């Protein structure tokens, strides 16, 4: 049954393990969304062939081929016109989107960030957490707004910071939680249980 399911486009830049978690979750007959396409901003994103193996449409546009963010987003917009997503899920997508783009998709674009936002925005969030000496760290799924890693939280998960943790060991513990809460948060948005704007 795909009738009534929300159409979701996933945007990635790299290995796409969160993308895979969403694709796997969406296999369940009662999951309220289906993945209609995976887009990357670089040709070598490892997640692209993984999505293709699942039989999902893929596309990439190398952002360096475009002189401006707006030009790149117009190209992305052309792909989205074909896929007609109801929701965009950013999953390790390493491009900052323009306020025009995020305004157009407000309430229909979500992101996962590996920290307990509003703590540790931006890159190297695990190293930031360790440098701060926090005892708890985690991940956040949130609606996307123009500010980077801002926007209302949909779900968060917490993990302990353990003695001897490195950014890598901490990242691994957080990633397992990312894979658990991202499908849950997407389902909430698809069902209208989480709304913004
Ligand atoms: C994840 O930790 C995600 O939270 C962050 O970038 C990483 C992407 O990993 N934004 P993957 O591509 O989903 O495996």
PDB file of C-alpha atoms and ligand atoms in Angstrom:
ATOM      1  CA  UNK A   1       0.000   0.000   0.000  1.00  0.00           C
ATOM      2  CA  UNK A   2       1.706   3.190  -1.087  1.00  0.00           C
ATOM      3  CA  UNK A   3      -1.544   5.202  -1.212  1.00  0.00           C
ATOM      4  CA  UNK A   4      -1.690   7.858   1.490  1.00  0.00           C
ATOM      5  CA  UNK A   5       2.021   7.588   2.216  1.00  0.00           C
ATOM      6  CA  UNK A   6       3.984  10.841   2.202  1.00  0.00           C
ATOM      7  CA  UNK A   7       6.625  11.110  -0.496  1.00  0.00           C
ATOM      8  CA  UNK A   8      10.119  11.708   0.907  1.00  0.00           C
ATOM      9  CA  UNK A   9      13.321  12.857  -0.804  1.00  0.00           C
ATOM     10  CA  UNK A  10      16.548  12.273   1.128  1.00  0.00           C
ATOM     11  CA  UNK A  11      19.529  14.587   0.606  1.00  0.00           C
ATOM     12  CA  UNK A  12      22.987  13.207   1.407  1.00  0.00           C
ATOM     13  CA  UNK A  13      26.664  14.017   0.952  1.00  0.00           C
ATOM     14  CA  UNK A  14      28.399  10.876   2.160  1.00  0.00           C
ATOM     15  CA  UNK A  15      28.044   7.302   3.339  1.00  0.00           C
ATOM     16  CA  UNK A  16      24.296   7.571   3.964  1.00  0.00           C
ATOM     17  CA  UNK A  17      23.866   5.359   7.008  1.00  0.00           C
ATOM     18  CA  UNK A  18      20.943   7.498   8.205  1.00  0.00           C
ATOM     19  CA  UNK A  19      19.550   7.305   4.681  1.00  0.00           C
ATOM     20  CA  UNK A  20      19.721   3.501   4.897  1.00  0.00           C
ATOM     21  CA  UNK A  21      17.931   3.569   8.256  1.00  0.00           C
ATOM     22  CA  UNK A  22      15.112   5.598   6.707  1.00  0.00           C
ATOM     23  CA  UNK A  23      14.901   3.326   3.672  1.00  0.00           C
ATOM     24  CA  UNK A  24      14.775   0.222   5.882  1.00  0.00           C
ATOM     25  CA  UNK A  25      12.075   1.722   8.122  1.00  0.00           C
ATOM     26  CA  UNK A  26      10.001   2.730   5.115  1.00  0.00           C
ATOM     27  CA  UNK A  27       9.807  -0.925   3.997  1.00  0.00           C
ATOM     28  CA  UNK A  28       7.251  -1.587   6.743  1.00  0.00           C
ATOM     29  CA  UNK A  29       3.755  -1.695   5.250  1.00  0.00           C
ATOM     30  CA  UNK A  30       2.372   0.580   7.962  1.00  0.00           C
ATOM     31  CA  UNK A  31       5.177   3.166   7.739  1.00  0.00           C
ATOM     32  CA  UNK A  32       3.540   6.490   6.770  1.00  0.00           C
ATOM     33  CA  UNK A  33       6.158   7.565   4.226  1.00  0.00           C
ATOM     34  CA  UNK A  34       7.981   6.214   1.228  1.00  0.00           C
ATOM     35  CA  UNK A  35      11.349   7.245  -0.141  1.00  0.00           C
ATOM     36  CA  UNK A  36      10.936   8.517  -3.694  1.00  0.00           C
ATOM     37  CA  UNK A  37      14.500   9.633  -4.345  1.00  0.00           C
ATOM     38  CA  UNK A  38      17.982  10.188  -2.944  1.00  0.00           C
ATOM     39  CA  UNK A  39      19.923  13.258  -4.048  1.00  0.00           C
ATOM     40  CA  UNK A  40      23.597  14.059  -3.386  1.00  0.00           C
ATOM     41  CA  UNK A  41      25.578  17.251  -3.873  1.00  0.00           C
ATOM     42  CA  UNK A  42      28.578  15.241  -5.046  1.00  0.00           C
ATOM     43  CA  UNK A  43      28.991  12.411  -7.523  1.00  0.00           C
ATOM     44  CA  UNK A  44      31.033  10.210  -5.177  1.00  0.00           C
ATOM     45  CA  UNK A  45      28.593  10.098  -2.252  1.00  0.00           C
ATOM     46  CA  UNK A  46      28.811   6.473  -1.108  1.00  0.00           C
ATOM     47  CA  UNK A  47      25.105   6.424  -0.285  1.00  0.00           C
ATOM     48  CA  UNK A  48      24.074   6.847  -3.930  1.00  0.00           C
ATOM     49  CA  UNK A  49      24.823   3.273  -5.109  1.00  0.00           C
ATOM     50  CA  UNK A  50      23.343   1.935  -1.873  1.00  0.00           C
ATOM     51  CA  UNK A  51      20.050   3.724  -2.592  1.00  0.00           C
ATOM     52  CA  UNK A  52      20.152   2.554  -6.209  1.00  0.00           C
ATOM     53  CA  UNK A  53      20.551  -1.048  -4.979  1.00  0.00           C
ATOM     54  CA  UNK A  54      17.322  -0.615  -3.065  1.00  0.00           C
ATOM     55  CA  UNK A  55      15.681   0.343  -6.374  1.00  0.00           C
ATOM     56  CA  UNK A  56      15.316   3.993  -5.378  1.00  0.00           C
ATOM     57  CA  UNK A  57      15.772   6.845  -7.868  1.00  0.00           C
ATOM     58  CA  UNK A  58      19.031   8.732  -7.375  1.00  0.00           C
ATOM     59  CA  UNK A  59      20.475  11.957  -8.719  1.00  0.00           C
ATOM     60  CA  UNK A  60      23.467  14.138  -8.017  1.00  0.00           C
ATOM     61  CA  UNK A  61      24.533  17.648  -8.902  1.00  0.00           C
ATOM     62  CA  UNK A  62      28.113  18.584  -8.021  1.00  0.00           C
ATOM     63  CA  UNK A  63      27.731  21.866  -6.191  1.00  0.00           C
ATOM     64  CA  UNK A  64      31.112  23.011  -7.478  1.00  0.00           C
ATOM     65  CA  UNK A  65      29.653  23.068 -10.993  1.00  0.00           C
ATOM     66  CA  UNK A  66      27.427  25.967  -9.966  1.00  0.00           C
ATOM     67  CA  UNK A  67      28.664  29.524  -9.463  1.00  0.00           C
ATOM     68  CA  UNK A  68      26.212  30.247  -6.656  1.00  0.00           C
ATOM     69  CA  UNK A  69      24.157  28.528  -3.966  1.00  0.00           C
ATOM     70  CA  UNK A  70      21.028  29.697  -5.746  1.00  0.00           C
ATOM     71  CA  UNK A  71      22.163  28.149  -9.028  1.00  0.00           C
ATOM     72  CA  UNK A  72      22.809  24.834  -7.301  1.00  0.00           C
ATOM     73  CA  UNK A  73      19.427  24.970  -5.579  1.00  0.00           C
ATOM     74  CA  UNK A  74      17.678  25.641  -8.895  1.00  0.00           C
ATOM     75  CA  UNK A  75      19.228  22.422 -10.193  1.00  0.00           C
ATOM     76  CA  UNK A  76      18.157  20.609  -7.022  1.00  0.00           C
ATOM     77  CA  UNK A  77      14.683  22.111  -7.457  1.00  0.00           C
ATOM     78  CA  UNK A  78      14.447  20.651 -10.958  1.00  0.00           C
ATOM     79  CA  UNK A  79      15.130  17.176  -9.555  1.00  0.00           C
ATOM     80  CA  UNK A  80      12.587  17.698  -6.770  1.00  0.00           C
ATOM     81  CA  UNK A  81       9.971  18.727  -9.352  1.00  0.00           C
ATOM     82  CA  UNK A  82      10.316  15.277 -10.880  1.00  0.00           C
ATOM     83  CA  UNK A  83      10.145  13.414  -7.561  1.00  0.00           C
ATOM     84  CA  UNK A  84       7.381  15.601  -6.045  1.00  0.00           C
ATOM     85  CA  UNK A  85       8.331  15.003  -2.397  1.00  0.00           C
ATOM     86  CA  UNK A  86       6.026  16.073   0.415  1.00  0.00           C
ATOM     87  CA  UNK A  87       8.975  16.034   2.826  1.00  0.00           C
ATOM     88  CA  UNK A  88      12.740  16.514   2.462  1.00  0.00           C
ATOM     89  CA  UNK A  89      14.970  14.645   4.937  1.00  0.00           C
ATOM     90  CA  UNK A  90      18.570  15.884   5.180  1.00  0.00           C
ATOM     91  CA  UNK A  91      20.835  13.001   6.179  1.00  0.00           C
ATOM     92  CA  UNK A  92      24.448  14.088   6.417  1.00  0.00           C
ATOM     93  CA  UNK A  93      23.846  16.751   3.736  1.00  0.00           C
ATOM     94  CA  UNK A  94      26.829  19.076   4.013  1.00  0.00           C
ATOM     95  CA  UNK A  95      25.540  22.129   2.138  1.00  0.00           C
ATOM     96  CA  UNK A  96      24.016  25.165   3.764  1.00  0.00           C
ATOM     97  CA  UNK A  97      20.668  25.903   2.141  1.00  0.00           C
ATOM     98  CA  UNK A  98      19.560  29.472   1.381  1.00  0.00           C
ATOM     99  CA  UNK A  99      16.812  31.117   3.471  1.00  0.00           C
ATOM    100  CA  UNK A 100      14.692  31.165   0.298  1.00  0.00           C
ATOM    101  CA  UNK A 101      14.938  27.391  -0.021  1.00  0.00           C
ATOM    102  CA  UNK A 102      14.276  26.670   3.653  1.00  0.00           C
ATOM    103  CA  UNK A 103      11.342  29.138   3.705  1.00  0.00           C
ATOM    104  CA  UNK A 104       9.789  27.408   0.715  1.00  0.00           C
ATOM    105  CA  UNK A 105       9.982  24.050   2.503  1.00  0.00           C
ATOM    106  CA  UNK A 106       9.273  25.233   6.050  1.00  0.00           C
ATOM    107  CA  UNK A 107       7.623  22.511   8.093  1.00  0.00           C
ATOM    108  CA  UNK A 108       8.428  19.985   5.364  1.00  0.00           C
ATOM    109  CA  UNK A 109      12.224  19.806   5.672  1.00  0.00           C
ATOM    110  CA  UNK A 110      13.977  18.059   8.562  1.00  0.00           C
ATOM    111  CA  UNK A 111      17.567  17.326   9.553  1.00  0.00           C
ATOM    112  CA  UNK A 112      19.486  15.131  11.969  1.00  0.00           C
ATOM    113  CA  UNK A 113      22.395  16.580  13.906  1.00  0.00           C
ATOM    114  CA  UNK A 114      24.734  14.565  16.162  1.00  0.00           C
ATOM    115  CA  UNK A 115      24.413  16.614  19.337  1.00  0.00           C
ATOM    116  CA  UNK A 116      21.883  17.642  21.944  1.00  0.00           C
ATOM    117  CA  UNK A 117      20.945  20.894  20.221  1.00  0.00           C
ATOM    118  CA  UNK A 118      21.182  23.759  20.948  1.00  0.00           C
ATOM    119  CA  UNK A 119      24.555  22.497  22.214  1.00  0.00           C
ATOM    120  CA  UNK A 120      27.394  21.771  19.780  1.00  0.00           C
ATOM    121  CA  UNK A 121      26.113  23.088  16.466  1.00  0.00           C
ATOM    122  CA  UNK A 122      28.106  22.730  13.268  1.00  0.00           C
ATOM    123  CA  UNK A 123      31.015  20.424  12.514  1.00  0.00           C
ATOM    124  CA  UNK A 124      32.921  18.174  14.936  1.00  0.00           C
ATOM    125  CA  UNK A 125      30.074  18.019  17.451  1.00  0.00           C
ATOM    126  CA  UNK A 126      31.571  14.982  19.234  1.00  0.00           C
ATOM    127  CA  UNK A 127      34.930  16.698  19.732  1.00  0.00           C
ATOM    128  CA  UNK A 128      33.053  19.816  20.901  1.00  0.00           C
ATOM    129  CA  UNK A 129      31.136  17.727  23.468  1.00  0.00           C
ATOM    130  CA  UNK A 130      34.328  16.105  24.770  1.00  0.00           C
ATOM    131  CA  UNK A 131      36.091  19.479  24.983  1.00  0.00           C
ATOM    132  CA  UNK A 132      33.147  20.813  27.014  1.00  0.00           C
ATOM    133  CA  UNK A 133      33.434  17.919  29.459  1.00  0.00           C
ATOM    134  CA  UNK A 134      29.710  17.057  29.273  1.00  0.00           C
ATOM    135  CA  UNK A 135      28.545  13.769  30.796  1.00  0.00           C
ATOM    136  CA  UNK A 136      25.731  13.327  28.262  1.00  0.00           C
ATOM    137  CA  UNK A 137      25.686  13.748  24.511  1.00  0.00           C
ATOM    138  CA  UNK A 138      23.278  12.634  21.809  1.00  0.00           C
ATOM    139  CA  UNK A 139      21.434  13.554  18.646  1.00  0.00           C
ATOM    140  CA  UNK A 140      18.543  15.715  17.534  1.00  0.00           C
ATOM    141  CA  UNK A 141      16.054  15.587  14.673  1.00  0.00           C
ATOM    142  CA  UNK A 142      14.706  19.063  13.991  1.00  0.00           C
ATOM    143  CA  UNK A 143      12.793  21.114  11.456  1.00  0.00           C
ATOM    144  CA  UNK A 144      15.157  23.104   9.249  1.00  0.00           C
ATOM    145  CA  UNK A 145      15.157  26.912   9.461  1.00  0.00           C
ATOM    146  CA  UNK A 146      17.619  29.377   7.888  1.00  0.00           C
ATOM    147  CA  UNK A 147      20.028  29.187  10.852  1.00  0.00           C
ATOM    148  CA  UNK A 148      22.372  26.199  10.777  1.00  0.00           C
ATOM    149  CA  UNK A 149      21.310  23.423  13.192  1.00  0.00           C
ATOM    150  CA  UNK A 150      18.517  25.583  14.560  1.00  0.00           C
ATOM    151  CA  UNK A 151      14.786  25.045  14.256  1.00  0.00           C
ATOM    152  CA  UNK A 152      12.291  23.251  16.483  1.00  0.00           C
ATOM    153  CA  UNK A 153      13.239  19.868  17.840  1.00  0.00           C
ATOM    154  CA  UNK A 154      11.164  16.841  16.840  1.00  0.00           C
ATOM    155  CA  UNK A 155      13.041  14.145  18.781  1.00  0.00           C
ATOM    156  CA  UNK A 156      16.252  13.827  20.780  1.00  0.00           C
ATOM    157  CA  UNK A 157      18.152  10.842  22.135  1.00  0.00           C
ATOM    158  CA  UNK A 158      20.796  10.900  24.858  1.00  0.00           C
ATOM    159  CA  UNK A 159      23.872   8.749  25.376  1.00  0.00           C
ATOM    160  CA  UNK A 160      26.385   8.793  28.232  1.00  0.00           C
ATOM    161  CA  UNK A 161      29.893  10.106  27.689  1.00  0.00           C
ATOM    162  CA  UNK A 162      32.184   7.385  29.080  1.00  0.00           C
ATOM    163  CA  UNK A 163      35.706   7.656  30.488  1.00  0.00           C
ATOM    164  CA  UNK A 164      38.248   7.310  27.707  1.00  0.00           C
ATOM    165  CA  UNK A 165      35.793   8.254  24.956  1.00  0.00           C
ATOM    166  CA  UNK A 166      37.280   9.660  21.781  1.00  0.00           C
ATOM    167  CA  UNK A 167      35.287  11.567  19.133  1.00  0.00           C
ATOM    168  CA  UNK A 168      35.142   8.243  17.231  1.00  0.00           C
ATOM    169  CA  UNK A 169      33.800   6.058  20.063  1.00  0.00           C
ATOM    170  CA  UNK A 170      31.303   8.737  20.987  1.00  0.00           C
ATOM    171  CA  UNK A 171      30.220   9.132  17.350  1.00  0.00           C
ATOM    172  CA  UNK A 172      29.552   5.412  17.119  1.00  0.00           C
ATOM    173  CA  UNK A 173      27.364   5.432  20.251  1.00  0.00           C
ATOM    174  CA  UNK A 174      25.436   8.466  18.978  1.00  0.00           C
ATOM    175  CA  UNK A 175      25.045   7.049  15.460  1.00  0.00           C
ATOM    176  CA  UNK A 176      23.175   3.999  16.759  1.00  0.00           C
ATOM    177  CA  UNK A 177      20.673   6.388  18.338  1.00  0.00           C
ATOM    178  CA  UNK A 178      20.467   8.475  15.143  1.00  0.00           C
ATOM    179  CA  UNK A 179      19.409   5.375  13.250  1.00  0.00           C
ATOM    180  CA  UNK A 180      16.706   4.724  15.850  1.00  0.00           C
ATOM    181  CA  UNK A 181      15.181   8.217  16.167  1.00  0.00           C
ATOM    182  CA  UNK A 182      15.380   9.493  12.574  1.00  0.00           C
ATOM    183  CA  UNK A 183      12.833   6.983  11.223  1.00  0.00           C
ATOM    184  CA  UNK A 184      10.635   7.674  14.246  1.00  0.00           C
ATOM    185  CA  UNK A 185      10.797  11.461  13.751  1.00  0.00           C
ATOM    186  CA  UNK A 186      10.118  11.200  10.015  1.00  0.00           C
ATOM    187  CA  UNK A 187       7.063   9.074  10.755  1.00  0.00           C
ATOM    188  CA  UNK A 188       5.835  11.735  13.208  1.00  0.00           C
ATOM    189  CA  UNK A 189       6.147  14.449  10.555  1.00  0.00           C
ATOM    190  CA  UNK A 190       4.517  12.243   7.911  1.00  0.00           C
ATOM    191  CA  UNK A 191       1.566  11.567  10.232  1.00  0.00           C
ATOM    192  CA  UNK A 192       1.236  15.246  11.132  1.00  0.00           C
ATOM    193  CA  UNK A 193       2.118  14.483  14.763  1.00  0.00           C
ATOM    194  CA  UNK A 194       4.993  16.978  14.589  1.00  0.00           C
ATOM    195  CA  UNK A 195       4.332  20.260  12.791  1.00  0.00           C
ATOM    196  CA  UNK A 196       6.076  23.564  12.264  1.00  0.00           C
ATOM    197  CA  UNK A 197       4.650  26.661  10.540  1.00  0.00           C
TER     198      UNK A 197
HETATM  199  C1  LIG B   1      25.544  11.829  10.926  1.00  0.00           C
HETATM  200  O1  LIG B   1      26.200  11.798  12.162  1.00  0.00           O
HETATM  201  C2  LIG B   1      24.571  12.976  10.882  1.00  0.00           C
HETATM  202  O2  LIG B   1      23.952  13.235  12.094  1.00  0.00           O
HETATM  203  C3  LIG B   1      25.482  14.117  10.531  1.00  0.00           C
HETATM  204  O3  LIG B   1      26.394  13.591   9.607  1.00  0.00           O
HETATM  205  C4  LIG B   1      26.500  12.185   9.798  1.00  0.00           C
HETATM  206  C5  LIG B   1      26.109  11.542   8.509  1.00  0.00           C
HETATM  207  O4  LIG B   1      26.266  10.154   8.547  1.00  0.00           O
HETATM  208  N1  LIG B   1      24.729  15.259  10.080  1.00  0.00           N
HETATM  209  P1  LIG B   1      25.556   9.235   7.464  1.00  0.00           P
HETATM  210  O5  LIG B   1      25.943   9.771   6.096  1.00  0.00           O
HETATM  211  O6  LIG B   1      24.072   9.300   7.709  1.00  0.00           O
HETATM  212  O7  LIG B   1      26.119   7.880   7.704  1.00  0.00           O
END
